[in-house]
């Protein structure tokens, strides 16, 4: 880190002397450091998607998203049976949405 900070004054003096971006070059991290950073960021992204993005709750969010409901994408998903929009439940309850009268039982009627 100190080697990068040490190159800053020379870079600024080059710019103040009338140099441009092509003639004034500062030191930075090498290719291996950039590669390792981006590799692990992508690896963590894939890992987090596998852990959190494949649950039933996440599936319901994806199915109701504007991306999968786009007019150009939805027919493709239905044609190849990738997503079945009829099997999605409301609020993850396991039962389809019904009106309030059918959800109340006869035991709870007011006397």
PDB file of C-alpha atoms in Angstrom:
ATOM      1  CA  UNK A   1       0.000   0.000   0.000  1.00  0.00           C
ATOM      2  CA  UNK A   2       2.853   2.394   0.762  1.00  0.00           C
ATOM      3  CA  UNK A   3       4.341   1.878  -2.702  1.00  0.00           C
ATOM      4  CA  UNK A   4       1.076   3.097  -4.257  1.00  0.00           C
ATOM      5  CA  UNK A   5       0.933   6.143  -1.978  1.00  0.00           C
ATOM      6  CA  UNK A   6       4.554   6.938  -2.781  1.00  0.00           C
ATOM      7  CA  UNK A   7       3.786   7.141  -6.505  1.00  0.00           C
ATOM      8  CA  UNK A   8       1.036   9.763  -6.047  1.00  0.00           C
ATOM      9  CA  UNK A   9       3.264  12.878  -5.690  1.00  0.00           C
ATOM     10  CA  UNK A  10       5.154  12.026  -8.889  1.00  0.00           C
ATOM     11  CA  UNK A  11       1.888  11.510 -10.751  1.00  0.00           C
ATOM     12  CA  UNK A  12       0.447  14.834  -9.527  1.00  0.00           C
ATOM     13  CA  UNK A  13       3.665  16.712 -10.426  1.00  0.00           C
ATOM     14  CA  UNK A  14       3.574  15.179 -13.895  1.00  0.00           C
ATOM     15  CA  UNK A  15      -0.015  16.389 -14.348  1.00  0.00           C
ATOM     16  CA  UNK A  16       0.830  19.877 -13.036  1.00  0.00           C
ATOM     17  CA  UNK A  17       3.781  20.079 -15.425  1.00  0.00           C
ATOM     18  CA  UNK A  18       1.390  19.749 -18.359  1.00  0.00           C
ATOM     19  CA  UNK A  19       1.334  16.009 -18.866  1.00  0.00           C
ATOM     20  CA  UNK A  20      -1.700  14.051 -19.934  1.00  0.00           C
ATOM     21  CA  UNK A  21      -3.099  10.620 -19.056  1.00  0.00           C
ATOM     22  CA  UNK A  22      -0.887   8.870 -21.590  1.00  0.00           C
ATOM     23  CA  UNK A  23       2.407  10.349 -20.408  1.00  0.00           C
ATOM     24  CA  UNK A  24       1.633  10.404 -16.663  1.00  0.00           C
ATOM     25  CA  UNK A  25       1.192   6.911 -15.262  1.00  0.00           C
ATOM     26  CA  UNK A  26       0.733   5.965 -11.623  1.00  0.00           C
ATOM     27  CA  UNK A  27       1.394   2.607 -10.027  1.00  0.00           C
ATOM     28  CA  UNK A  28      -1.515   0.383  -9.156  1.00  0.00           C
ATOM     29  CA  UNK A  29      -2.248  -3.193  -8.228  1.00  0.00           C
ATOM     30  CA  UNK A  30      -1.020  -5.816 -10.668  1.00  0.00           C
ATOM     31  CA  UNK A  31      -3.174  -8.132 -12.768  1.00  0.00           C
ATOM     32  CA  UNK A  32      -3.089 -11.000 -10.252  1.00  0.00           C
ATOM     33  CA  UNK A  33      -4.565  -8.813  -7.502  1.00  0.00           C
ATOM     34  CA  UNK A  34      -7.418  -7.656  -9.755  1.00  0.00           C
ATOM     35  CA  UNK A  35      -8.034 -11.214 -10.952  1.00  0.00           C
ATOM     36  CA  UNK A  36      -8.224 -12.625  -7.408  1.00  0.00           C
ATOM     37  CA  UNK A  37     -10.558  -9.845  -6.277  1.00  0.00           C
ATOM     38  CA  UNK A  38     -13.019 -10.329  -9.143  1.00  0.00           C
ATOM     39  CA  UNK A  39     -12.773 -14.126  -8.922  1.00  0.00           C
ATOM     40  CA  UNK A  40     -13.743 -14.202  -5.250  1.00  0.00           C
ATOM     41  CA  UNK A  41     -16.473 -11.577  -5.663  1.00  0.00           C
ATOM     42  CA  UNK A  42     -18.080 -13.725  -8.373  1.00  0.00           C
ATOM     43  CA  UNK A  43     -17.585 -16.898  -6.353  1.00  0.00           C
ATOM     44  CA  UNK A  44     -19.307 -15.345  -3.332  1.00  0.00           C
ATOM     45  CA  UNK A  45     -22.118 -14.076  -5.584  1.00  0.00           C
ATOM     46  CA  UNK A  46     -22.734 -17.544  -7.014  1.00  0.00           C
ATOM     47  CA  UNK A  47     -22.551 -19.102  -3.551  1.00  0.00           C
ATOM     48  CA  UNK A  48     -25.007 -16.597  -2.055  1.00  0.00           C
ATOM     49  CA  UNK A  49     -27.399 -17.109  -4.969  1.00  0.00           C
ATOM     50  CA  UNK A  50     -27.277 -20.877  -4.440  1.00  0.00           C
ATOM     51  CA  UNK A  51     -27.970 -20.481  -0.721  1.00  0.00           C
ATOM     52  CA  UNK A  52     -30.546 -17.689  -0.689  1.00  0.00           C
ATOM     53  CA  UNK A  53     -31.852 -17.593  -4.254  1.00  0.00           C
ATOM     54  CA  UNK A  54     -33.174 -21.127  -4.517  1.00  0.00           C
ATOM     55  CA  UNK A  55     -35.638 -21.228  -1.628  1.00  0.00           C
ATOM     56  CA  UNK A  56     -39.401 -21.416  -2.200  1.00  0.00           C
ATOM     57  CA  UNK A  57     -39.837 -17.845  -0.987  1.00  0.00           C
ATOM     58  CA  UNK A  58     -37.200 -16.602  -3.435  1.00  0.00           C
ATOM     59  CA  UNK A  59     -38.849 -18.642  -6.209  1.00  0.00           C
ATOM     60  CA  UNK A  60     -42.151 -16.884  -5.574  1.00  0.00           C
ATOM     61  CA  UNK A  61     -40.432 -13.499  -5.678  1.00  0.00           C
ATOM     62  CA  UNK A  62     -38.792 -14.389  -9.013  1.00  0.00           C
ATOM     63  CA  UNK A  63     -42.086 -15.631 -10.483  1.00  0.00           C
ATOM     64  CA  UNK A  64     -43.853 -12.370  -9.584  1.00  0.00           C
ATOM     65  CA  UNK A  65     -40.970 -10.158 -10.751  1.00  0.00           C
ATOM     66  CA  UNK A  66     -41.316  -7.843 -13.721  1.00  0.00           C
ATOM     67  CA  UNK A  67     -38.403  -9.598 -15.423  1.00  0.00           C
ATOM     68  CA  UNK A  68     -40.119 -12.993 -15.664  1.00  0.00           C
ATOM     69  CA  UNK A  69     -43.518 -11.419 -16.388  1.00  0.00           C
ATOM     70  CA  UNK A  70     -42.185  -9.425 -19.344  1.00  0.00           C
ATOM     71  CA  UNK A  71     -44.291 -10.079 -22.484  1.00  0.00           C
ATOM     72  CA  UNK A  72     -41.225 -11.307 -24.384  1.00  0.00           C
ATOM     73  CA  UNK A  73     -40.030 -13.724 -21.680  1.00  0.00           C
ATOM     74  CA  UNK A  74     -43.206 -15.162 -20.134  1.00  0.00           C
ATOM     75  CA  UNK A  75     -44.374 -17.078 -23.264  1.00  0.00           C
ATOM     76  CA  UNK A  76     -40.935 -18.682 -23.560  1.00  0.00           C
ATOM     77  CA  UNK A  77     -41.053 -19.851 -19.927  1.00  0.00           C
ATOM     78  CA  UNK A  78     -44.556 -21.266 -20.381  1.00  0.00           C
ATOM     79  CA  UNK A  79     -43.785 -22.915 -23.731  1.00  0.00           C
ATOM     80  CA  UNK A  80     -40.843 -24.900 -22.383  1.00  0.00           C
ATOM     81  CA  UNK A  81     -42.528 -25.526 -19.001  1.00  0.00           C
ATOM     82  CA  UNK A  82     -39.736 -23.798 -17.091  1.00  0.00           C
ATOM     83  CA  UNK A  83     -42.146 -22.051 -14.735  1.00  0.00           C
ATOM     84  CA  UNK A  84     -45.684 -23.108 -13.857  1.00  0.00           C
ATOM     85  CA  UNK A  85     -47.528 -19.938 -12.883  1.00  0.00           C
ATOM     86  CA  UNK A  86     -50.590 -21.887 -11.710  1.00  0.00           C
ATOM     87  CA  UNK A  87     -48.781 -23.648  -8.857  1.00  0.00           C
ATOM     88  CA  UNK A  88     -47.797 -20.474  -7.014  1.00  0.00           C
ATOM     89  CA  UNK A  89     -49.579 -19.961  -3.711  1.00  0.00           C
ATOM     90  CA  UNK A  90     -50.498 -16.664  -2.131  1.00  0.00           C
ATOM     91  CA  UNK A  91     -48.249 -15.511   0.717  1.00  0.00           C
ATOM     92  CA  UNK A  92     -46.582 -18.936   0.785  1.00  0.00           C
ATOM     93  CA  UNK A  93     -49.535 -20.358   2.729  1.00  0.00           C
ATOM     94  CA  UNK A  94     -49.931 -23.524   0.697  1.00  0.00           C
ATOM     95  CA  UNK A  95     -53.541 -22.749  -0.214  1.00  0.00           C
ATOM     96  CA  UNK A  96     -54.895 -20.672  -3.029  1.00  0.00           C
ATOM     97  CA  UNK A  97     -56.390 -17.282  -2.345  1.00  0.00           C
ATOM     98  CA  UNK A  98     -60.043 -17.551  -1.368  1.00  0.00           C
ATOM     99  CA  UNK A  99     -62.659 -15.102  -0.253  1.00  0.00           C
ATOM    100  CA  UNK A 100     -63.062 -14.363   3.441  1.00  0.00           C
ATOM    101  CA  UNK A 101     -66.358 -16.283   3.819  1.00  0.00           C
ATOM    102  CA  UNK A 102     -64.852 -19.621   2.847  1.00  0.00           C
ATOM    103  CA  UNK A 103     -61.920 -19.150   5.219  1.00  0.00           C
ATOM    104  CA  UNK A 104     -64.121 -18.834   8.315  1.00  0.00           C
ATOM    105  CA  UNK A 105     -65.548 -21.961   9.825  1.00  0.00           C
ATOM    106  CA  UNK A 106     -69.078 -22.472  11.136  1.00  0.00           C
ATOM    107  CA  UNK A 107     -67.786 -22.670  14.721  1.00  0.00           C
ATOM    108  CA  UNK A 108     -66.770 -19.012  14.786  1.00  0.00           C
ATOM    109  CA  UNK A 109     -70.173 -17.551  13.871  1.00  0.00           C
ATOM    110  CA  UNK A 110     -71.418 -14.805  16.136  1.00  0.00           C
ATOM    111  CA  UNK A 111     -74.258 -15.811  18.486  1.00  0.00           C
TER     112      UNK A 111
END
